[in-house]
Amino acid sequence: MSDVVTMDDLSNEEILSILDDSERLVPVAKGEVHLPLLEGKVLANMFYENSTRTRMSFETAMKRLGGSVLNFSSTGTSVAKGETLFDTMQMVDGYADIAVIRHPRQGAAQYSADAIGIPILNAGDGAGNHPTQTMLDLFTIREAHGTLEGLNVVLVGDLRYGRTVHSLSHALTRFGAKLTLVSPETLRMPDEIVTDLRSSGSEISETTELSDVIPEADVIYMTRIQKERFPDEDEYTKVAGIYMLNATDMDGSKDGMIVMHPLPRVGELHPSLDSTKNARYFQQAFNGVPTRMALLCRSLGVKIPKKVKK
Ligand code: NCD
């Protein structure tokens, strides 16, 4: 199947081959090489939730490969008149060759994939999964460390509602990473996910203290507290701003340790970090372009040449 709804849709072998494809596509992603592999193809960008990077990087990826994009959001369309997801997706099936969907409801991407024939890429379903983000995260980690295996990755913040860390933790344990989960008690990684991660044989530890685990980390992956998913604003206020990193927190960290964040940041990363050698979050956001190019090509059955000429 060519849908990507969770990381289970990709084998380890496929993940590595998509990362290799993405690496060769970097000059195309930068606009240095013209490679119209997706000429004549149409992507429907279906965003029922806010997005900056995911929407824009999919659009750039498609356009740099010669394709075109239909941009959809739930405001300004018939969703506001009460049209169902099922009905809207029937139109998309006829108007586009592939669709990217972001939706506040967990399960909405799978529901869409089941409802129509064109490939679906899940760009975030509520507090569920965000597999295309995971692909660019893995790309960023491999770019910095040369491997995905045996790393100590610290995941920090909202591990309960954060879909990026749900998909990423799953993928990392498949490559033998050791995970340290840092969150307030109320935002722990859901038990069923932790059980699943442990069943892979990986070492998983949990703590509420970020500063204790910085010296051992190869990667620190910060996340935003997902305000919009809290049933109660007071509960959000109790944990808002709980984890913050600044440049001096990098003292005593391992050589080559990188700080990542899917962004947007709302205080978790002090701007003093931006100019440190540890900061990788802006590079990480750029990496969305080559990895999404490779994912679009895979789902559309288009092979990426083994050599991309400069
Ligand atoms: C994330 C998301 O939408 O889940 N953003 C992204 O895609 N880069 C993280 C977030 O919103 O906090």
PDB file of C-alpha atoms and ligand atoms in Angstrom:
ATOM      1  CA  MET A   1       0.000   0.000   0.000  1.00  0.00           C
ATOM      2  CA  SER A   2       1.210   3.501  -0.729  1.00  0.00           C
ATOM      3  CA  ASP A   3      -0.548   5.284   2.161  1.00  0.00           C
ATOM      4  CA  VAL A   4       1.554   6.432   5.094  1.00  0.00           C
ATOM      5  CA  VAL A   5      -0.735   6.748   8.126  1.00  0.00           C
ATOM      6  CA  THR A   6       1.568   5.457  10.874  1.00  0.00           C
ATOM      7  CA  MET A   7       5.205   4.342  10.925  1.00  0.00           C
ATOM      8  CA  ASP A   8       3.915   0.763  10.735  1.00  0.00           C
ATOM      9  CA  ASP A   9       3.231   1.451   7.058  1.00  0.00           C
ATOM     10  CA  LEU A  10       6.992   1.550   6.437  1.00  0.00           C
ATOM     11  CA  SER A  11       9.436  -1.305   7.061  1.00  0.00           C
ATOM     12  CA  ASN A  12      12.888  -0.514   8.451  1.00  0.00           C
ATOM     13  CA  GLU A  13      14.324  -1.246   5.030  1.00  0.00           C
ATOM     14  CA  GLU A  14      11.886   1.197   3.388  1.00  0.00           C
ATOM     15  CA  ILE A  15      12.670   3.870   5.971  1.00  0.00           C
ATOM     16  CA  LEU A  16      16.385   3.631   5.210  1.00  0.00           C
ATOM     17  CA  SER A  17      15.808   3.651   1.472  1.00  0.00           C
ATOM     18  CA  ILE A  18      13.563   6.758   1.761  1.00  0.00           C
ATOM     19  CA  LEU A  19      16.305   8.447   3.804  1.00  0.00           C
ATOM     20  CA  ASP A  20      18.863   7.596   1.091  1.00  0.00           C
ATOM     21  CA  ASP A  21      16.500   8.952  -1.589  1.00  0.00           C
ATOM     22  CA  SER A  22      15.992  12.112   0.482  1.00  0.00           C
ATOM     23  CA  GLU A  23      19.727  12.641   0.737  1.00  0.00           C
ATOM     24  CA  ARG A  24      20.110  12.579  -3.050  1.00  0.00           C
ATOM     25  CA  LEU A  25      17.187  14.999  -3.384  1.00  0.00           C
ATOM     26  CA  VAL A  26      18.742  17.736  -1.220  1.00  0.00           C
ATOM     27  CA  PRO A  27      20.047  19.751  -4.232  1.00  0.00           C
ATOM     28  CA  VAL A  28      16.572  19.513  -5.796  1.00  0.00           C
ATOM     29  CA  ALA A  29      15.000  20.620  -2.503  1.00  0.00           C
ATOM     30  CA  LYS A  30      17.307  23.641  -2.516  1.00  0.00           C
ATOM     31  CA  GLY A  31      16.362  24.511  -6.087  1.00  0.00           C
ATOM     32  CA  GLU A  32      19.915  23.927  -7.343  1.00  0.00           C
ATOM     33  CA  VAL A  33      18.936  21.046  -9.623  1.00  0.00           C
ATOM     34  CA  HIS A  34      15.823  20.845 -11.793  1.00  0.00           C
ATOM     35  CA  LEU A  35      14.244  17.384 -11.604  1.00  0.00           C
ATOM     36  CA  PRO A  36      10.573  17.376 -12.698  1.00  0.00           C
ATOM     37  CA  LEU A  37       9.776  13.816 -11.594  1.00  0.00           C
ATOM     38  CA  LEU A  38       6.191  14.693 -10.628  1.00  0.00           C
ATOM     39  CA  GLU A  39       5.277  16.847 -13.627  1.00  0.00           C
ATOM     40  CA  GLY A  40       1.528  16.745 -14.269  1.00  0.00           C
ATOM     41  CA  LYS A  41       0.764  15.320 -10.805  1.00  0.00           C
ATOM     42  CA  VAL A  42      -1.550  17.124  -8.397  1.00  0.00           C
ATOM     43  CA  LEU A  43      -1.270  17.090  -4.595  1.00  0.00           C
ATOM     44  CA  ALA A  44      -4.256  18.029  -2.413  1.00  0.00           C
ATOM     45  CA  ASN A  45      -2.998  19.624   0.807  1.00  0.00           C
ATOM     46  CA  MET A  46      -5.968  19.014   3.163  1.00  0.00           C
ATOM     47  CA  PHE A  47      -5.423  21.001   6.341  1.00  0.00           C
ATOM     48  CA  TYR A  48      -8.214  20.914   8.913  1.00  0.00           C
ATOM     49  CA  GLU A  49      -5.750  22.241  11.527  1.00  0.00           C
ATOM     50  CA  ASN A  50      -3.156  25.007  11.539  1.00  0.00           C
ATOM     51  CA  SER A  51       0.204  24.357   9.929  1.00  0.00           C
ATOM     52  CA  THR A  52       3.245  26.291   8.764  1.00  0.00           C
ATOM     53  CA  ARG A  53       6.108  23.870   8.062  1.00  0.00           C
ATOM     54  CA  THR A  54       4.200  20.740   7.127  1.00  0.00           C
ATOM     55  CA  ARG A  55       1.949  22.474   4.627  1.00  0.00           C
ATOM     56  CA  MET A  56       4.675  24.659   3.143  1.00  0.00           C
ATOM     57  CA  SER A  57       7.300  21.932   2.888  1.00  0.00           C
ATOM     58  CA  PHE A  58       4.862  19.584   1.159  1.00  0.00           C
ATOM     59  CA  GLU A  59       3.983  22.377  -1.240  1.00  0.00           C
ATOM     60  CA  THR A  60       7.641  23.199  -1.956  1.00  0.00           C
ATOM     61  CA  ALA A  61       8.458  19.504  -2.334  1.00  0.00           C
ATOM     62  CA  MET A  62       5.685  19.007  -4.880  1.00  0.00           C
ATOM     63  CA  LYS A  63       6.474  22.191  -6.829  1.00  0.00           C
ATOM     64  CA  ARG A  64      10.230  21.632  -6.943  1.00  0.00           C
ATOM     65  CA  LEU A  65       9.479  18.222  -8.491  1.00  0.00           C
ATOM     66  CA  GLY A  66       7.323  19.867 -11.162  1.00  0.00           C
ATOM     67  CA  GLY A  67       3.916  18.998  -9.669  1.00  0.00           C
ATOM     68  CA  SER A  68       1.119  21.275  -8.556  1.00  0.00           C
ATOM     69  CA  VAL A  69      -0.813  21.754  -5.333  1.00  0.00           C
ATOM     70  CA  LEU A  70      -4.430  22.317  -4.310  1.00  0.00           C
ATOM     71  CA  ASN A  71      -4.460  24.023  -0.929  1.00  0.00           C
ATOM     72  CA  PHE A  72      -7.451  23.326   1.264  1.00  0.00           C
ATOM     73  CA  SER A  73      -8.326  24.484   4.758  1.00  0.00           C
ATOM     74  CA  SER A  74     -11.459  23.958   6.797  1.00  0.00           C
ATOM     75  CA  THR A  75     -12.265  27.677   6.841  1.00  0.00           C
ATOM     76  CA  GLY A  76     -13.406  29.203   3.567  1.00  0.00           C
ATOM     77  CA  THR A  77     -14.656  25.839   2.249  1.00  0.00           C
ATOM     78  CA  SER A  78     -17.838  23.772   2.476  1.00  0.00           C
ATOM     79  CA  VAL A  79     -16.598  22.276   5.765  1.00  0.00           C
ATOM     80  CA  ALA A  80     -17.947  25.504   7.272  1.00  0.00           C
ATOM     81  CA  LYS A  81     -21.341  24.593   5.722  1.00  0.00           C
ATOM     82  CA  GLY A  82     -21.276  21.179   7.413  1.00  0.00           C
ATOM     83  CA  GLU A  83     -19.760  18.946   4.729  1.00  0.00           C
ATOM     84  CA  THR A  84     -18.460  15.663   6.136  1.00  0.00           C
ATOM     85  CA  LEU A  85     -14.864  14.478   5.836  1.00  0.00           C
ATOM     86  CA  PHE A  86     -16.114  11.483   3.860  1.00  0.00           C
ATOM     87  CA  ASP A  87     -17.830  13.670   1.253  1.00  0.00           C
ATOM     88  CA  THR A  88     -14.967  16.139   0.927  1.00  0.00           C
ATOM     89  CA  MET A  89     -12.509  13.298   0.392  1.00  0.00           C
ATOM     90  CA  GLN A  90     -14.667  11.905  -2.442  1.00  0.00           C
ATOM     91  CA  MET A  91     -14.010  15.142  -4.357  1.00  0.00           C
ATOM     92  CA  VAL A  92     -10.307  15.006  -3.577  1.00  0.00           C
ATOM     93  CA  ASP A  93     -10.206  11.501  -5.043  1.00  0.00           C
ATOM     94  CA  GLY A  94     -11.299  13.003  -8.343  1.00  0.00           C
ATOM     95  CA  TYR A  95      -9.277  16.227  -8.282  1.00  0.00           C
ATOM     96  CA  ALA A  96      -5.842  15.037  -7.150  1.00  0.00           C
ATOM     97  CA  ASP A  97      -3.352  12.168  -7.490  1.00  0.00           C
ATOM     98  CA  ILE A  98      -2.311  12.158  -3.830  1.00  0.00           C
ATOM     99  CA  ALA A  99      -3.513  13.849  -0.627  1.00  0.00           C
ATOM    100  CA  VAL A 100      -1.843  15.025   2.547  1.00  0.00           C
ATOM    101  CA  ILE A 101      -4.238  15.358   5.452  1.00  0.00           C
ATOM    102  CA  ARG A 102      -4.027  17.005   8.870  1.00  0.00           C
ATOM    103  CA  HIS A 103      -7.075  16.722  11.090  1.00  0.00           C
ATOM    104  CA  PRO A 104      -7.840  17.313  14.793  1.00  0.00           C
ATOM    105  CA  ARG A 105      -9.478  13.887  15.136  1.00  0.00           C
ATOM    106  CA  GLN A 106      -7.272  10.878  15.855  1.00  0.00           C
ATOM    107  CA  GLY A 107      -7.952   8.266  13.205  1.00  0.00           C
ATOM    108  CA  ALA A 108      -9.066  10.748  10.527  1.00  0.00           C
ATOM    109  CA  ALA A 109      -6.151   9.915   8.215  1.00  0.00           C
ATOM    110  CA  GLN A 110      -6.874   6.178   8.310  1.00  0.00           C
ATOM    111  CA  TYR A 111     -10.564   6.920   7.793  1.00  0.00           C
ATOM    112  CA  SER A 112      -9.689   8.988   4.704  1.00  0.00           C
ATOM    113  CA  ALA A 113      -7.329   6.322   3.382  1.00  0.00           C
ATOM    114  CA  ASP A 114     -10.121   3.753   3.702  1.00  0.00           C
ATOM    115  CA  ALA A 115     -12.643   6.072   2.034  1.00  0.00           C
ATOM    116  CA  ILE A 116     -10.793   6.822  -1.210  1.00  0.00           C
ATOM    117  CA  GLY A 117      -8.378   5.287  -3.695  1.00  0.00           C
ATOM    118  CA  ILE A 118      -5.568   7.856  -4.047  1.00  0.00           C
ATOM    119  CA  PRO A 119      -2.599   7.619  -1.629  1.00  0.00           C
ATOM    120  CA  ILE A 120      -2.954   9.424   1.696  1.00  0.00           C
ATOM    121  CA  LEU A 121      -0.094  10.821   3.748  1.00  0.00           C
ATOM    122  CA  ASN A 122      -0.944  11.553   7.374  1.00  0.00           C
ATOM    123  CA  ALA A 123       0.297  15.019   8.331  1.00  0.00           C
ATOM    124  CA  GLY A 124      -0.983  14.718  11.905  1.00  0.00           C
ATOM    125  CA  ASP A 125      -4.236  13.245  13.258  1.00  0.00           C
ATOM    126  CA  GLY A 126      -5.090  14.794  16.626  1.00  0.00           C
ATOM    127  CA  ALA A 127      -2.907  13.340  19.360  1.00  0.00           C
ATOM    128  CA  GLY A 128      -2.280  10.275  17.182  1.00  0.00           C
ATOM    129  CA  ASN A 129       0.577  10.100  14.700  1.00  0.00           C
ATOM    130  CA  HIS A 130       2.742  12.304  12.495  1.00  0.00           C
ATOM    131  CA  PRO A 131       4.840   9.897  10.396  1.00  0.00           C
ATOM    132  CA  THR A 132       6.126  12.354   7.784  1.00  0.00           C
ATOM    133  CA  GLN A 133       7.526  14.477  10.619  1.00  0.00           C
ATOM    134  CA  THR A 134       9.226  11.335  11.910  1.00  0.00           C
ATOM    135  CA  MET A 135      10.887  10.799   8.538  1.00  0.00           C
ATOM    136  CA  LEU A 136      12.425  14.269   8.619  1.00  0.00           C
ATOM    137  CA  ASP A 137      13.377  13.767  12.272  1.00  0.00           C
ATOM    138  CA  LEU A 138      15.146  10.508  11.432  1.00  0.00           C
ATOM    139  CA  PHE A 139      16.855  12.218   8.509  1.00  0.00           C
ATOM    140  CA  THR A 140      18.102  14.967  10.832  1.00  0.00           C
ATOM    141  CA  ILE A 141      19.372  12.479  13.423  1.00  0.00           C
ATOM    142  CA  ARG A 142      21.172  10.392  10.805  1.00  0.00           C
ATOM    143  CA  GLU A 143      22.624  13.522   9.201  1.00  0.00           C
ATOM    144  CA  ALA A 144      24.153  14.529  12.553  1.00  0.00           C
ATOM    145  CA  HIS A 145      25.188  11.137  13.956  1.00  0.00           C
ATOM    146  CA  GLY A 146      25.683   9.079  10.783  1.00  0.00           C
ATOM    147  CA  THR A 147      23.408   6.353  12.149  1.00  0.00           C
ATOM    148  CA  LEU A 148      20.080   5.728  13.859  1.00  0.00           C
ATOM    149  CA  GLU A 149      21.357   2.813  15.892  1.00  0.00           C
ATOM    150  CA  GLY A 150      22.318   2.779  19.528  1.00  0.00           C
ATOM    151  CA  LEU A 151      21.671   6.470  20.238  1.00  0.00           C
ATOM    152  CA  ASN A 152      20.386   7.870  23.485  1.00  0.00           C
ATOM    153  CA  VAL A 153      17.430  10.052  22.558  1.00  0.00           C
ATOM    154  CA  VAL A 154      15.725  12.224  25.158  1.00  0.00           C
ATOM    155  CA  LEU A 155      12.106  13.142  24.347  1.00  0.00           C
ATOM    156  CA  VAL A 156      10.890  16.127  26.349  1.00  0.00           C
ATOM    157  CA  GLY A 157       7.608  17.874  27.056  1.00  0.00           C
ATOM    158  CA  ASP A 158       4.096  16.857  26.125  1.00  0.00           C
ATOM    159  CA  LEU A 159       4.477  13.134  25.549  1.00  0.00           C
ATOM    160  CA  ARG A 160       0.766  12.574  26.153  1.00  0.00           C
ATOM    161  CA  TYR A 161      -0.769  14.691  23.418  1.00  0.00           C
ATOM    162  CA  GLY A 162       2.296  15.193  21.181  1.00  0.00           C
ATOM    163  CA  ARG A 163       1.841  13.173  18.004  1.00  0.00           C
ATOM    164  CA  THR A 164       5.395  13.827  16.798  1.00  0.00           C
ATOM    165  CA  VAL A 165       6.872  11.896  19.733  1.00  0.00           C
ATOM    166  CA  HIS A 166       4.342   9.077  19.381  1.00  0.00           C
ATOM    167  CA  SER A 167       5.527   8.322  15.841  1.00  0.00           C
ATOM    168  CA  LEU A 168       9.183   9.106  16.506  1.00  0.00           C
ATOM    169  CA  SER A 169       9.541   6.938  19.624  1.00  0.00           C
ATOM    170  CA  HIS A 170       8.063   3.999  17.758  1.00  0.00           C
ATOM    171  CA  ALA A 171      10.473   4.373  14.835  1.00  0.00           C
ATOM    172  CA  LEU A 172      13.544   4.939  17.028  1.00  0.00           C
ATOM    173  CA  THR A 173      13.046   1.814  19.098  1.00  0.00           C
ATOM    174  CA  ARG A 174      12.863  -0.176  15.867  1.00  0.00           C
ATOM    175  CA  PHE A 175      16.418   0.994  15.233  1.00  0.00           C
ATOM    176  CA  GLY A 176      17.601   0.120  18.737  1.00  0.00           C
ATOM    177  CA  ALA A 177      17.690   3.593  20.274  1.00  0.00           C
ATOM    178  CA  LYS A 178      17.599   4.025  24.022  1.00  0.00           C
ATOM    179  CA  LEU A 179      14.820   6.447  24.981  1.00  0.00           C
ATOM    180  CA  THR A 180      14.599   8.756  27.955  1.00  0.00           C
ATOM    181  CA  LEU A 181      11.117  10.177  28.392  1.00  0.00           C
ATOM    182  CA  VAL A 182      10.962  13.508  30.226  1.00  0.00           C
ATOM    183  CA  SER A 183       7.552  14.943  31.073  1.00  0.00           C
ATOM    184  CA  PRO A 184       5.442  16.173  33.946  1.00  0.00           C
ATOM    185  CA  GLU A 185       3.439  13.359  35.573  1.00  0.00           C
ATOM    186  CA  THR A 186       0.210  14.508  33.882  1.00  0.00           C
ATOM    187  CA  LEU A 187       1.756  14.461  30.395  1.00  0.00           C
ATOM    188  CA  ARG A 188       3.498  11.068  30.487  1.00  0.00           C
ATOM    189  CA  MET A 189       3.659   8.989  27.338  1.00  0.00           C
ATOM    190  CA  PRO A 190       0.436   6.914  27.263  1.00  0.00           C
ATOM    191  CA  ASP A 191       0.876   3.478  28.919  1.00  0.00           C
ATOM    192  CA  GLU A 192      -0.084   1.543  25.799  1.00  0.00           C
ATOM    193  CA  ILE A 193       2.679   3.290  23.827  1.00  0.00           C
ATOM    194  CA  VAL A 194       5.295   2.709  26.560  1.00  0.00           C
ATOM    195  CA  THR A 195       4.314  -0.978  26.719  1.00  0.00           C
ATOM    196  CA  ASP A 196       4.608  -1.223  22.955  1.00  0.00           C
ATOM    197  CA  LEU A 197       8.032   0.487  22.994  1.00  0.00           C
ATOM    198  CA  ARG A 198       9.290  -1.832  25.737  1.00  0.00           C
ATOM    199  CA  SER A 199       8.085  -4.901  23.854  1.00  0.00           C
ATOM    200  CA  SER A 200      10.641  -4.063  21.148  1.00  0.00           C
ATOM    201  CA  GLY A 201      13.348  -4.816  23.734  1.00  0.00           C
ATOM    202  CA  SER A 202      14.491  -1.195  23.918  1.00  0.00           C
ATOM    203  CA  GLU A 203      15.630   0.466  27.089  1.00  0.00           C
ATOM    204  CA  ILE A 204      13.067   3.095  28.092  1.00  0.00           C
ATOM    205  CA  SER A 205      13.351   5.271  31.169  1.00  0.00           C
ATOM    206  CA  GLU A 206      11.026   7.963  32.476  1.00  0.00           C
ATOM    207  CA  THR A 207      11.758  11.036  34.576  1.00  0.00           C
ATOM    208  CA  THR A 208      10.431  14.514  35.313  1.00  0.00           C
ATOM    209  CA  GLU A 209      13.921  16.110  35.520  1.00  0.00           C
ATOM    210  CA  LEU A 210      15.438  17.345  32.265  1.00  0.00           C
ATOM    211  CA  SER A 211      18.730  18.688  33.678  1.00  0.00           C
ATOM    212  CA  ASP A 212      19.688  15.250  35.082  1.00  0.00           C
ATOM    213  CA  VAL A 213      19.665  13.585  31.670  1.00  0.00           C
ATOM    214  CA  ILE A 214      21.373  16.221  29.480  1.00  0.00           C
ATOM    215  CA  PRO A 215      24.960  14.853  29.992  1.00  0.00           C
ATOM    216  CA  GLU A 216      24.091  11.414  28.568  1.00  0.00           C
ATOM    217  CA  ALA A 217      22.014  12.577  25.592  1.00  0.00           C
ATOM    218  CA  ASP A 218      22.942  12.231  21.908  1.00  0.00           C
ATOM    219  CA  VAL A 219      19.701  13.960  20.914  1.00  0.00           C
ATOM    220  CA  ILE A 220      17.374  16.150  22.952  1.00  0.00           C
ATOM    221  CA  TYR A 221      13.992  16.398  21.247  1.00  0.00           C
ATOM    222  CA  MET A 222      11.954  19.210  22.780  1.00  0.00           C
ATOM    223  CA  THR A 223       8.208  19.595  22.197  1.00  0.00           C
ATOM    224  CA  ARG A 224       5.548  22.214  22.744  1.00  0.00           C
ATOM    225  CA  ILE A 225       2.852  21.588  25.342  1.00  0.00           C
ATOM    226  CA  GLN A 226      -0.162  20.963  23.073  1.00  0.00           C
ATOM    227  CA  LYS A 227      -2.460  23.614  24.512  1.00  0.00           C
ATOM    228  CA  GLU A 228      -5.231  22.973  21.992  1.00  0.00           C
ATOM    229  CA  ARG A 229      -5.633  19.345  23.126  1.00  0.00           C
ATOM    230  CA  PHE A 230      -6.215  20.095  26.823  1.00  0.00           C
ATOM    231  CA  PRO A 231      -9.827  19.628  27.919  1.00  0.00           C
ATOM    232  CA  ASP A 232      -9.229  22.235  30.637  1.00  0.00           C
ATOM    233  CA  GLU A 233      -7.259  25.514  30.335  1.00  0.00           C
ATOM    234  CA  ASP A 234      -6.252  25.414  34.042  1.00  0.00           C
ATOM    235  CA  GLU A 235      -4.530  22.086  33.517  1.00  0.00           C
ATOM    236  CA  TYR A 236      -2.542  23.674  30.688  1.00  0.00           C
ATOM    237  CA  THR A 237      -1.533  26.633  32.846  1.00  0.00           C
ATOM    238  CA  LYS A 238      -0.070  24.255  35.470  1.00  0.00           C
ATOM    239  CA  VAL A 239       2.448  22.803  33.010  1.00  0.00           C
ATOM    240  CA  ALA A 240       3.021  25.674  30.554  1.00  0.00           C
ATOM    241  CA  GLY A 241       6.690  26.663  30.428  1.00  0.00           C
ATOM    242  CA  ILE A 242       7.815  23.653  32.470  1.00  0.00           C
ATOM    243  CA  TYR A 243      10.831  22.746  30.303  1.00  0.00           C
ATOM    244  CA  MET A 244      13.101  25.360  28.777  1.00  0.00           C
ATOM    245  CA  LEU A 245      16.608  25.107  27.389  1.00  0.00           C
ATOM    246  CA  ASN A 246      19.099  27.911  26.904  1.00  0.00           C
ATOM    247  CA  ALA A 247      22.703  28.099  25.679  1.00  0.00           C
ATOM    248  CA  THR A 248      24.272  27.538  29.118  1.00  0.00           C
ATOM    249  CA  ASP A 249      22.317  24.287  29.545  1.00  0.00           C
ATOM    250  CA  MET A 250      24.556  22.923  26.776  1.00  0.00           C
ATOM    251  CA  ASP A 251      27.622  23.051  29.098  1.00  0.00           C
ATOM    252  CA  GLY A 252      28.615  19.517  29.985  1.00  0.00           C
ATOM    253  CA  SER A 253      26.658  17.907  27.175  1.00  0.00           C
ATOM    254  CA  LYS A 254      28.259  15.243  24.975  1.00  0.00           C
ATOM    255  CA  ASP A 255      30.220  16.222  21.897  1.00  0.00           C
ATOM    256  CA  GLY A 256      27.897  16.234  18.901  1.00  0.00           C
ATOM    257  CA  MET A 257      24.712  16.319  20.971  1.00  0.00           C
ATOM    258  CA  ILE A 258      21.906  17.958  18.994  1.00  0.00           C
ATOM    259  CA  VAL A 259      18.777  19.784  20.095  1.00  0.00           C
ATOM    260  CA  MET A 260      15.727  19.229  17.934  1.00  0.00           C
ATOM    261  CA  HIS A 261      12.138  20.552  18.032  1.00  0.00           C
ATOM    262  CA  PRO A 262       9.338  20.009  15.503  1.00  0.00           C
ATOM    263  CA  LEU A 263       8.389  23.679  16.022  1.00  0.00           C
ATOM    264  CA  PRO A 264       6.585  25.959  16.640  1.00  0.00           C
ATOM    265  CA  ARG A 265       8.475  26.753  19.857  1.00  0.00           C
ATOM    266  CA  VAL A 266       6.603  28.746  22.459  1.00  0.00           C
ATOM    267  CA  GLY A 267       9.336  29.281  25.014  1.00  0.00           C
ATOM    268  CA  GLU A 268      10.943  25.826  25.185  1.00  0.00           C
ATOM    269  CA  LEU A 269      14.082  27.004  23.373  1.00  0.00           C
ATOM    270  CA  HIS A 270      15.656  30.290  24.366  1.00  0.00           C
ATOM    271  CA  PRO A 271      16.929  32.273  21.332  1.00  0.00           C
ATOM    272  CA  SER A 272      20.452  32.107  22.900  1.00  0.00           C
ATOM    273  CA  LEU A 273      20.473  28.454  21.785  1.00  0.00           C
ATOM    274  CA  ASP A 274      20.022  29.328  18.121  1.00  0.00           C
ATOM    275  CA  SER A 275      23.671  30.145  17.522  1.00  0.00           C
ATOM    276  CA  THR A 276      25.083  27.114  19.401  1.00  0.00           C
ATOM    277  CA  LYS A 277      26.466  24.119  17.508  1.00  0.00           C
ATOM    278  CA  ASN A 278      23.812  21.989  19.198  1.00  0.00           C
ATOM    279  CA  ALA A 279      20.807  23.726  17.625  1.00  0.00           C
ATOM    280  CA  ARG A 280      19.356  21.712  14.733  1.00  0.00           C
ATOM    281  CA  TYR A 281      15.714  22.758  14.654  1.00  0.00           C
ATOM    282  CA  PHE A 282      15.851  25.091  11.663  1.00  0.00           C
ATOM    283  CA  GLN A 283      17.887  22.592   9.640  1.00  0.00           C
ATOM    284  CA  GLN A 284      15.352  19.973  10.778  1.00  0.00           C
ATOM    285  CA  ALA A 285      12.505  22.081   9.335  1.00  0.00           C
ATOM    286  CA  PHE A 286      14.351  22.391   6.010  1.00  0.00           C
ATOM    287  CA  ASN A 287      14.804  18.613   5.961  1.00  0.00           C
ATOM    288  CA  GLY A 288      11.040  18.355   5.570  1.00  0.00           C
ATOM    289  CA  VAL A 289      11.462  19.247   1.910  1.00  0.00           C
ATOM    290  CA  PRO A 290      13.746  16.418   0.665  1.00  0.00           C
ATOM    291  CA  THR A 291      12.087  13.794   2.882  1.00  0.00           C
ATOM    292  CA  ARG A 292       8.583  14.784   1.749  1.00  0.00           C
ATOM    293  CA  MET A 293       9.798  14.745  -1.855  1.00  0.00           C
ATOM    294  CA  ALA A 294      10.943  11.159  -1.361  1.00  0.00           C
ATOM    295  CA  LEU A 295       7.658  10.211   0.343  1.00  0.00           C
ATOM    296  CA  LEU A 296       5.556  11.773  -2.435  1.00  0.00           C
ATOM    297  CA  CYS A 297       7.571   9.881  -5.068  1.00  0.00           C
ATOM    298  CA  ARG A 298       7.268   6.589  -3.193  1.00  0.00           C
ATOM    299  CA  SER A 299       3.495   6.870  -2.817  1.00  0.00           C
ATOM    300  CA  LEU A 300       3.090   7.845  -6.477  1.00  0.00           C
ATOM    301  CA  GLY A 301       5.290   4.961  -7.614  1.00  0.00           C
ATOM    302  CA  VAL A 302       7.945   7.264  -9.104  1.00  0.00           C
ATOM    303  CA  LYS A 303      11.560   6.068  -8.842  1.00  0.00           C
ATOM    304  CA  ILE A 304      14.247   8.529  -7.827  1.00  0.00           C
ATOM    305  CA  PRO A 305      17.367   8.222  -9.999  1.00  0.00           C
ATOM    306  CA  LYS A 306      20.424   6.722  -8.295  1.00  0.00           C
ATOM    307  CA  LYS A 307      22.429   9.739  -9.376  1.00  0.00           C
ATOM    308  CA  VAL A 308      20.957  13.232  -9.232  1.00  0.00           C
ATOM    309  CA  LYS A 309      23.165  15.405 -11.462  1.00  0.00           C
ATOM    310  CA  LYS A 310      24.304  18.812 -10.278  1.00  0.00           C
TER     311      LYS A 310
HETATM  312  C1  NCD B   1       3.900  19.627  15.201  1.00  0.00           C
HETATM  313  C2  NCD B   1       2.489  19.126  15.013  1.00  0.00           C
HETATM  314  O1  NCD B   1       1.685  19.720  14.277  1.00  0.00           O
HETATM  315  O2  NCD B   1       2.203  18.077  15.603  1.00  0.00           O
HETATM  316  N1  NCD B   1       4.259  20.616  14.272  1.00  0.00           N
HETATM  317  C3  NCD B   1       4.815  20.247  13.074  1.00  0.00           C
HETATM  318  O3  NCD B   1       4.218  19.562  12.289  1.00  0.00           O
HETATM  319  N2  NCD B   1       6.054  20.669  12.835  1.00  0.00           N
HETATM  320  C4  NCD B   1       4.235  20.008  16.589  1.00  0.00           C
HETATM  321  C5  NCD B   1       3.417  21.033  17.304  1.00  0.00           C
HETATM  322  O4  NCD B   1       2.455  21.593  16.769  1.00  0.00           O
HETATM  323  O5  NCD B   1       3.731  21.295  18.462  1.00  0.00           O
END
